[in-house]
Amino acid sequence: METKVIQISAGKGPEECAFVVAKVLKIFLKELQQNNIEYAMLHKENGLQNGTVQSVSIQLDGHQLASFLNNWLGTIQWIGKSTFRKYHQRKNWFIGCFEIDLATSLEIKENEIQFQAIRSSGAGGQHVNKVSSAIRAKHLKTGLQVLVMDSRSQHQNKKIAIKRLQEKVLNFNREQTSKQLENQCMNHQVVERGNPVRVFTGNDFKQKKKVKSFKKKRNELKNDLKKQLE
């Protein structure tokens, strides 16, 4: 299982670019679901116009994320008329999709957890207090901890403690990541115009298929053949 964080951003682009981010976000989330990739929205900055998004950061959890993102990371182009400026002549709008390298770890390992067996308390009579079946689990990096006494089995309580602590630390790290993204300046202010990895057209945002041209490859093969014959 891999974990990555990506940002889809309008950069310094106008309101039309924030409109494109909102539309592309819906397509992106749909493809995540189709590829069984789990996701969590970490930070979202809405645009000035209703229904627009200036920037959004998403955590992805799944397999072969690099392969999936290969078709997304880079410049994304939309060809269409402005929805906000009726007589605006520009028809090409660009946004960016970037991978973010965050300092905060988004998952924990069992060797980062400190366990302590203690006597259970509460209902169950004298037997409960005689056996050290309860487990306190502490995550060493964050100091977060949980106490589990659900079962009379110490082994079972340890398994439950690991799961609950992982969930607690995961939520903590997501909150920290969200704050980090909210407080920092936009990662990519300038979006490259040209060489898009994806092109969408019209208000229905149909993906424009790239027309493959073999002319350049054919000329390279001809030149190689000439050199071999010389």
PDB file of C-alpha atoms in Angstrom:
ATOM      1  CA  MET A   1       0.000   0.000   0.000  1.00  0.00           C
ATOM      2  CA  GLU A   2       1.400   3.374  -1.042  1.00  0.00           C
ATOM      3  CA  THR A   3       0.525   6.829   0.257  1.00  0.00           C
ATOM      4  CA  LYS A   4       0.912  10.000  -1.769  1.00  0.00           C
ATOM      5  CA  VAL A   5      -0.397  13.563  -1.500  1.00  0.00           C
ATOM      6  CA  ILE A   6      -1.246  15.540  -4.621  1.00  0.00           C
ATOM      7  CA  GLN A   7      -2.417  19.080  -5.227  1.00  0.00           C
ATOM      8  CA  ILE A   8      -4.626  20.288  -8.064  1.00  0.00           C
ATOM      9  CA  SER A   9      -4.191  24.044  -8.387  1.00  0.00           C
ATOM     10  CA  ALA A  10      -5.211  26.999 -10.512  1.00  0.00           C
ATOM     11  CA  GLY A  11      -1.976  28.749  -9.481  1.00  0.00           C
ATOM     12  CA  LYS A  12      -2.146  32.432 -10.340  1.00  0.00           C
ATOM     13  CA  GLY A  13      -4.743  31.755 -12.999  1.00  0.00           C
ATOM     14  CA  PRO A  14      -8.037  33.683 -13.241  1.00  0.00           C
ATOM     15  CA  GLU A  15     -11.482  32.557 -12.130  1.00  0.00           C
ATOM     16  CA  GLU A  16     -11.834  30.378 -15.220  1.00  0.00           C
ATOM     17  CA  CYS A  17      -8.906  28.257 -14.024  1.00  0.00           C
ATOM     18  CA  ALA A  18     -10.582  27.770 -10.627  1.00  0.00           C
ATOM     19  CA  PHE A  19     -13.647  26.625 -12.578  1.00  0.00           C
ATOM     20  CA  VAL A  20     -11.474  24.065 -14.380  1.00  0.00           C
ATOM     21  CA  VAL A  21     -10.013  22.802 -11.081  1.00  0.00           C
ATOM     22  CA  ALA A  22     -13.533  22.100  -9.776  1.00  0.00           C
ATOM     23  CA  LYS A  23     -14.497  20.208 -12.931  1.00  0.00           C
ATOM     24  CA  VAL A  24     -11.260  18.247 -13.135  1.00  0.00           C
ATOM     25  CA  LEU A  25     -11.513  17.358  -9.434  1.00  0.00           C
ATOM     26  CA  LYS A  26     -14.794  15.519 -10.065  1.00  0.00           C
ATOM     27  CA  ILE A  27     -13.210  13.534 -12.904  1.00  0.00           C
ATOM     28  CA  PHE A  28     -10.128  12.795 -10.804  1.00  0.00           C
ATOM     29  CA  LEU A  29     -12.180  11.493  -7.852  1.00  0.00           C
ATOM     30  CA  LYS A  30     -14.258   9.330 -10.177  1.00  0.00           C
ATOM     31  CA  GLU A  31     -11.114   7.711 -11.596  1.00  0.00           C
ATOM     32  CA  LEU A  32      -9.820   7.102  -8.069  1.00  0.00           C
ATOM     33  CA  GLN A  33     -12.976   5.150  -7.288  1.00  0.00           C
ATOM     34  CA  GLN A  34     -12.731   3.202 -10.550  1.00  0.00           C
ATOM     35  CA  ASN A  35      -9.172   2.195  -9.653  1.00  0.00           C
ATOM     36  CA  ASN A  36     -10.035   1.279  -6.036  1.00  0.00           C
ATOM     37  CA  ILE A  37      -7.795   4.008  -4.648  1.00  0.00           C
ATOM     38  CA  GLU A  38      -8.809   5.393  -1.257  1.00  0.00           C
ATOM     39  CA  TYR A  39      -8.590   9.132  -0.750  1.00  0.00           C
ATOM     40  CA  ALA A  40      -9.051  11.832   1.859  1.00  0.00           C
ATOM     41  CA  MET A  41      -9.416  15.570   1.248  1.00  0.00           C
ATOM     42  CA  LEU A  42      -6.733  17.323   3.288  1.00  0.00           C
ATOM     43  CA  HIS A  43      -7.229  20.949   2.306  1.00  0.00           C
ATOM     44  CA  LYS A  44      -9.543  22.774  -0.060  1.00  0.00           C
ATOM     45  CA  GLU A  45      -9.519  26.447  -0.982  1.00  0.00           C
ATOM     46  CA  ASN A  46     -12.626  27.594  -2.808  1.00  0.00           C
ATOM     47  CA  GLY A  47     -12.460  30.128  -5.628  1.00  0.00           C
ATOM     48  CA  LEU A  48     -14.156  33.516  -5.674  1.00  0.00           C
ATOM     49  CA  GLN A  49     -17.039  32.274  -7.829  1.00  0.00           C
ATOM     50  CA  ASN A  50     -19.608  29.736  -6.616  1.00  0.00           C
ATOM     51  CA  GLY A  51     -18.715  26.182  -7.527  1.00  0.00           C
ATOM     52  CA  THR A  52     -15.041  26.945  -8.225  1.00  0.00           C
ATOM     53  CA  VAL A  53     -11.935  25.617  -6.454  1.00  0.00           C
ATOM     54  CA  GLN A  54      -8.653  27.504  -6.326  1.00  0.00           C
ATOM     55  CA  SER A  55      -6.634  24.632  -4.887  1.00  0.00           C
ATOM     56  CA  VAL A  56      -7.228  21.202  -3.380  1.00  0.00           C
ATOM     57  CA  SER A  57      -4.878  18.720  -1.694  1.00  0.00           C
ATOM     58  CA  ILE A  58      -5.744  15.026  -1.530  1.00  0.00           C
ATOM     59  CA  GLN A  59      -4.155  12.070   0.213  1.00  0.00           C
ATOM     60  CA  LEU A  60      -4.166   8.858  -1.860  1.00  0.00           C
ATOM     61  CA  ASP A  61      -3.807   5.352  -0.453  1.00  0.00           C
ATOM     62  CA  GLY A  62      -3.558   2.399  -2.818  1.00  0.00           C
ATOM     63  CA  HIS A  63      -1.395   0.243  -5.050  1.00  0.00           C
ATOM     64  CA  GLN A  64       0.547   1.364  -8.138  1.00  0.00           C
ATOM     65  CA  LEU A  65      -0.139   5.029  -7.455  1.00  0.00           C
ATOM     66  CA  ALA A  66       2.845   6.115  -9.556  1.00  0.00           C
ATOM     67  CA  SER A  67       1.356   4.393 -12.589  1.00  0.00           C
ATOM     68  CA  PHE A  68      -2.037   6.012 -11.997  1.00  0.00           C
ATOM     69  CA  LEU A  69      -0.601   9.480 -11.429  1.00  0.00           C
ATOM     70  CA  ASN A  70       1.558   9.229 -14.541  1.00  0.00           C
ATOM     71  CA  ASN A  71      -1.521  10.288 -16.515  1.00  0.00           C
ATOM     72  CA  TRP A  72      -2.311  13.165 -14.173  1.00  0.00           C
ATOM     73  CA  LEU A  73       0.829  14.893 -12.909  1.00  0.00           C
ATOM     74  CA  GLY A  74       1.699  17.995 -14.904  1.00  0.00           C
ATOM     75  CA  THR A  75      -0.261  20.633 -16.812  1.00  0.00           C
ATOM     76  CA  ILE A  76      -3.944  20.033 -17.583  1.00  0.00           C
ATOM     77  CA  GLN A  77      -5.623  22.040 -20.342  1.00  0.00           C
ATOM     78  CA  TRP A  78      -9.254  22.914 -20.922  1.00  0.00           C
ATOM     79  CA  ILE A  79     -10.417  24.274 -24.264  1.00  0.00           C
ATOM     80  CA  GLY A  80     -13.641  26.200 -23.862  1.00  0.00           C
ATOM     81  CA  LYS A  81     -15.293  29.590 -23.529  1.00  0.00           C
ATOM     82  CA  SER A  82     -15.228  31.499 -20.289  1.00  0.00           C
ATOM     83  CA  THR A  83     -18.244  30.894 -18.071  1.00  0.00           C
ATOM     84  CA  PHE A  84     -17.779  34.258 -16.338  1.00  0.00           C
ATOM     85  CA  ARG A  85     -16.757  36.636 -19.143  1.00  0.00           C
ATOM     86  CA  LYS A  86     -19.118  36.245 -22.057  1.00  0.00           C
ATOM     87  CA  TYR A  87     -17.080  38.154 -24.636  1.00  0.00           C
ATOM     88  CA  HIS A  88     -13.628  37.020 -23.528  1.00  0.00           C
ATOM     89  CA  GLN A  89     -11.690  35.702 -26.515  1.00  0.00           C
ATOM     90  CA  ARG A  90      -9.375  33.292 -24.711  1.00  0.00           C
ATOM     91  CA  LYS A  91     -10.292  29.621 -25.102  1.00  0.00           C
ATOM     92  CA  ASN A  92      -7.299  27.828 -23.564  1.00  0.00           C
ATOM     93  CA  TRP A  93      -7.058  27.511 -19.788  1.00  0.00           C
ATOM     94  CA  PHE A  94      -4.370  25.701 -17.789  1.00  0.00           C
ATOM     95  CA  ILE A  95      -4.179  24.227 -14.302  1.00  0.00           C
ATOM     96  CA  GLY A  96      -1.580  22.041 -12.597  1.00  0.00           C
ATOM     97  CA  CYS A  97      -1.549  18.697 -10.832  1.00  0.00           C
ATOM     98  CA  PHE A  98       1.481  18.229  -8.552  1.00  0.00           C
ATOM     99  CA  GLU A  99       2.776  15.700  -6.050  1.00  0.00           C
ATOM    100  CA  ILE A 100       3.524  17.207  -2.634  1.00  0.00           C
ATOM    101  CA  ASP A 101       6.365  15.993  -0.437  1.00  0.00           C
ATOM    102  CA  LEU A 102       5.260  16.497   3.162  1.00  0.00           C
ATOM    103  CA  ALA A 103       7.436  16.138   6.213  1.00  0.00           C
ATOM    104  CA  THR A 104       4.628  14.572   8.236  1.00  0.00           C
ATOM    105  CA  SER A 105       4.500  10.771   8.138  1.00  0.00           C
ATOM    106  CA  LEU A 106       1.067   9.513   7.159  1.00  0.00           C
ATOM    107  CA  GLU A 107       1.317   6.032   8.676  1.00  0.00           C
ATOM    108  CA  ILE A 108       2.930   4.275  11.632  1.00  0.00           C
ATOM    109  CA  LYS A 109       4.750   0.985  12.187  1.00  0.00           C
ATOM    110  CA  GLU A 110       4.322  -1.429  15.067  1.00  0.00           C
ATOM    111  CA  ASN A 111       7.932  -0.947  16.200  1.00  0.00           C
ATOM    112  CA  GLU A 112       7.068   2.724  16.870  1.00  0.00           C
ATOM    113  CA  ILE A 113       4.544   1.668  19.527  1.00  0.00           C
ATOM    114  CA  GLN A 114       5.332   1.129  23.215  1.00  0.00           C
ATOM    115  CA  PHE A 115       3.114  -1.392  25.016  1.00  0.00           C
ATOM    116  CA  GLN A 116       2.387  -1.661  28.735  1.00  0.00           C
ATOM    117  CA  ALA A 117       0.303  -4.394  30.349  1.00  0.00           C
ATOM    118  CA  ILE A 118      -1.773  -3.202  33.297  1.00  0.00           C
ATOM    119  CA  ARG A 119      -4.539  -4.599  35.455  1.00  0.00           C
ATOM    120  CA  SER A 120      -8.031  -4.134  34.152  1.00  0.00           C
ATOM    121  CA  SER A 121     -10.648  -2.295  36.167  1.00  0.00           C
ATOM    122  CA  GLY A 122     -14.399  -2.207  36.157  1.00  0.00           C
ATOM    123  CA  ALA A 123     -17.021  -4.949  35.948  1.00  0.00           C
ATOM    124  CA  GLY A 124     -15.935  -8.575  36.093  1.00  0.00           C
ATOM    125  CA  GLY A 125     -15.306  -9.321  39.743  1.00  0.00           C
ATOM    126  CA  GLN A 126     -12.009 -10.080  41.424  1.00  0.00           C
ATOM    127  CA  HIS A 127     -10.618 -12.023  38.443  1.00  0.00           C
ATOM    128  CA  VAL A 128     -10.454  -8.854  36.349  1.00  0.00           C
ATOM    129  CA  ASN A 129      -8.179  -7.085  38.817  1.00  0.00           C
ATOM    130  CA  LYS A 130      -5.821 -10.063  39.330  1.00  0.00           C
ATOM    131  CA  VAL A 131      -4.827 -10.448  35.664  1.00  0.00           C
ATOM    132  CA  SER A 132      -2.795  -7.789  33.784  1.00  0.00           C
ATOM    133  CA  SER A 133      -4.819  -8.113  30.608  1.00  0.00           C
ATOM    134  CA  ALA A 134      -5.393  -4.445  29.757  1.00  0.00           C
ATOM    135  CA  ILE A 135      -2.988  -2.828  27.306  1.00  0.00           C
ATOM    136  CA  ARG A 136      -1.802   0.753  27.111  1.00  0.00           C
ATOM    137  CA  ALA A 137      -0.264   1.544  23.710  1.00  0.00           C
ATOM    138  CA  LYS A 138       1.750   4.713  23.129  1.00  0.00           C
ATOM    139  CA  HIS A 139       3.026   6.083  19.820  1.00  0.00           C
ATOM    140  CA  LEU A 140       6.562   7.234  20.558  1.00  0.00           C
ATOM    141  CA  LYS A 141       6.760   9.968  17.916  1.00  0.00           C
ATOM    142  CA  THR A 142       3.541  11.793  18.743  1.00  0.00           C
ATOM    143  CA  GLY A 143       2.949  10.776  22.368  1.00  0.00           C
ATOM    144  CA  LEU A 144      -0.602   9.705  21.531  1.00  0.00           C
ATOM    145  CA  GLN A 145      -1.877   6.701  23.468  1.00  0.00           C
ATOM    146  CA  VAL A 146      -4.869   4.427  23.966  1.00  0.00           C
ATOM    147  CA  LEU A 147      -5.976   2.140  26.770  1.00  0.00           C
ATOM    148  CA  VAL A 148      -7.784  -1.086  25.825  1.00  0.00           C
ATOM    149  CA  MET A 149      -9.482  -3.476  28.220  1.00  0.00           C
ATOM    150  CA  ASP A 150     -12.162  -4.860  25.919  1.00  0.00           C
ATOM    151  CA  SER A 151     -11.090  -8.481  26.341  1.00  0.00           C
ATOM    152  CA  ARG A 152      -9.706 -10.711  29.111  1.00  0.00           C
ATOM    153  CA  SER A 153      -7.079 -11.762  26.566  1.00  0.00           C
ATOM    154  CA  GLN A 154      -3.958  -9.595  26.642  1.00  0.00           C
ATOM    155  CA  HIS A 155      -3.115 -10.662  23.080  1.00  0.00           C
ATOM    156  CA  GLN A 156      -6.547  -9.630  21.806  1.00  0.00           C
ATOM    157  CA  ASN A 157      -6.365  -6.271  23.621  1.00  0.00           C
ATOM    158  CA  LYS A 158      -2.961  -5.641  22.024  1.00  0.00           C
ATOM    159  CA  LYS A 159      -4.391  -6.189  18.537  1.00  0.00           C
ATOM    160  CA  ILE A 160      -7.278  -3.826  19.290  1.00  0.00           C
ATOM    161  CA  ALA A 161      -4.873  -1.249  20.749  1.00  0.00           C
ATOM    162  CA  ILE A 162      -2.683  -1.271  17.622  1.00  0.00           C
ATOM    163  CA  LYS A 163      -5.689  -0.695  15.379  1.00  0.00           C
ATOM    164  CA  ARG A 164      -7.136   2.116  17.510  1.00  0.00           C
ATOM    165  CA  LEU A 165      -3.781   3.830  17.899  1.00  0.00           C
ATOM    166  CA  GLN A 166      -3.127   3.668  14.158  1.00  0.00           C
ATOM    167  CA  GLU A 167      -6.488   5.341  13.529  1.00  0.00           C
ATOM    168  CA  LYS A 168      -5.771   7.983  16.178  1.00  0.00           C
ATOM    169  CA  VAL A 169      -2.317   8.775  14.779  1.00  0.00           C
ATOM    170  CA  LEU A 170      -3.638   8.805  11.224  1.00  0.00           C
ATOM    171  CA  ASN A 171      -6.286  11.392  12.143  1.00  0.00           C
ATOM    172  CA  PHE A 172      -3.668  13.422  14.018  1.00  0.00           C
ATOM    173  CA  ASN A 173      -1.325  13.413  11.018  1.00  0.00           C
ATOM    174  CA  ARG A 174      -4.128  14.406   8.688  1.00  0.00           C
ATOM    175  CA  GLU A 175      -4.955  17.374  10.897  1.00  0.00           C
ATOM    176  CA  GLN A 176      -1.282  18.380  11.000  1.00  0.00           C
ATOM    177  CA  THR A 177      -0.974  18.017   7.240  1.00  0.00           C
ATOM    178  CA  SER A 178      -4.100  20.090   6.698  1.00  0.00           C
ATOM    179  CA  LYS A 179      -2.703  22.871   8.893  1.00  0.00           C
ATOM    180  CA  GLN A 180       0.618  22.688   7.074  1.00  0.00           C
ATOM    181  CA  LEU A 181      -1.088  23.059   3.717  1.00  0.00           C
ATOM    182  CA  GLU A 182      -3.352  25.848   4.981  1.00  0.00           C
ATOM    183  CA  ASN A 183      -0.509  27.890   6.464  1.00  0.00           C
ATOM    184  CA  GLN A 184       1.971  27.573   3.633  1.00  0.00           C
ATOM    185  CA  CYS A 185       1.860  29.572   0.424  1.00  0.00           C
ATOM    186  CA  MET A 186       0.530  27.861  -2.639  1.00  0.00           C
ATOM    187  CA  ASN A 187       3.138  25.308  -3.713  1.00  0.00           C
ATOM    188  CA  HIS A 188       3.002  26.106  -7.371  1.00  0.00           C
ATOM    189  CA  GLN A 189       2.125  29.687  -8.237  1.00  0.00           C
ATOM    190  CA  VAL A 190       2.989  29.375 -11.900  1.00  0.00           C
ATOM    191  CA  VAL A 191       1.379  26.690 -14.050  1.00  0.00           C
ATOM    192  CA  GLU A 192       3.233  25.768 -17.200  1.00  0.00           C
ATOM    193  CA  ARG A 193       1.232  26.563 -20.324  1.00  0.00           C
ATOM    194  CA  GLY A 194       1.847  23.892 -22.902  1.00  0.00           C
ATOM    195  CA  ASN A 195       2.721  20.182 -23.026  1.00  0.00           C
ATOM    196  CA  PRO A 196      -0.446  19.146 -21.161  1.00  0.00           C
ATOM    197  CA  VAL A 197      -0.770  15.609 -19.850  1.00  0.00           C
ATOM    198  CA  ARG A 198      -4.529  15.829 -20.385  1.00  0.00           C
ATOM    199  CA  VAL A 199      -6.757  18.011 -22.526  1.00  0.00           C
ATOM    200  CA  PHE A 200     -10.486  18.507 -21.953  1.00  0.00           C
ATOM    201  CA  THR A 201     -12.902  20.329 -24.239  1.00  0.00           C
ATOM    202  CA  GLY A 202     -16.334  21.943 -23.980  1.00  0.00           C
ATOM    203  CA  ASN A 203     -18.634  22.415 -21.028  1.00  0.00           C
ATOM    204  CA  ASP A 204     -19.041  18.636 -20.693  1.00  0.00           C
ATOM    205  CA  PHE A 205     -15.274  18.293 -20.266  1.00  0.00           C
ATOM    206  CA  LYS A 206     -14.772  15.492 -22.740  1.00  0.00           C
ATOM    207  CA  GLN A 207     -11.196  14.308 -22.867  1.00  0.00           C
ATOM    208  CA  LYS A 208      -9.463  15.126 -26.114  1.00  0.00           C
ATOM    209  CA  LYS A 209      -7.507  12.165 -27.385  1.00  0.00           C
ATOM    210  CA  LYS A 210      -4.021  12.882 -28.564  1.00  0.00           C
ATOM    211  CA  VAL A 211      -3.491  12.127 -32.234  1.00  0.00           C
ATOM    212  CA  LYS A 212      -0.354  10.066 -32.558  1.00  0.00           C
ATOM    213  CA  SER A 213       1.985  11.191 -35.278  1.00  0.00           C
ATOM    214  CA  PHE A 214       4.626   8.818 -36.600  1.00  0.00           C
ATOM    215  CA  LYS A 215       6.153  11.318 -39.035  1.00  0.00           C
ATOM    216  CA  LYS A 216       9.002  12.273 -36.700  1.00  0.00           C
ATOM    217  CA  LYS A 217       9.730   8.647 -35.850  1.00  0.00           C
ATOM    218  CA  ARG A 218       9.642   7.705 -39.537  1.00  0.00           C
ATOM    219  CA  ASN A 219      12.171  10.415 -40.409  1.00  0.00           C
ATOM    220  CA  GLU A 220      14.471   9.272 -37.603  1.00  0.00           C
ATOM    221  CA  LEU A 221      14.385   5.707 -38.948  1.00  0.00           C
ATOM    222  CA  LYS A 222      15.148   6.952 -42.479  1.00  0.00           C
ATOM    223  CA  ASN A 223      18.155   8.922 -41.246  1.00  0.00           C
ATOM    224  CA  ASP A 224      19.452   5.934 -39.292  1.00  0.00           C
ATOM    225  CA  LEU A 225      19.098   3.754 -42.369  1.00  0.00           C
ATOM    226  CA  LYS A 226      21.008   6.268 -44.526  1.00  0.00           C
ATOM    227  CA  LYS A 227      23.867   6.362 -42.003  1.00  0.00           C
ATOM    228  CA  GLN A 228      24.076   2.581 -42.023  1.00  0.00           C
ATOM    229  CA  LEU A 229      24.239   2.494 -45.864  1.00  0.00           C
ATOM    230  CA  GLU A 230      26.943   5.144 -46.103  1.00  0.00           C
TER     231      GLU A 230
END
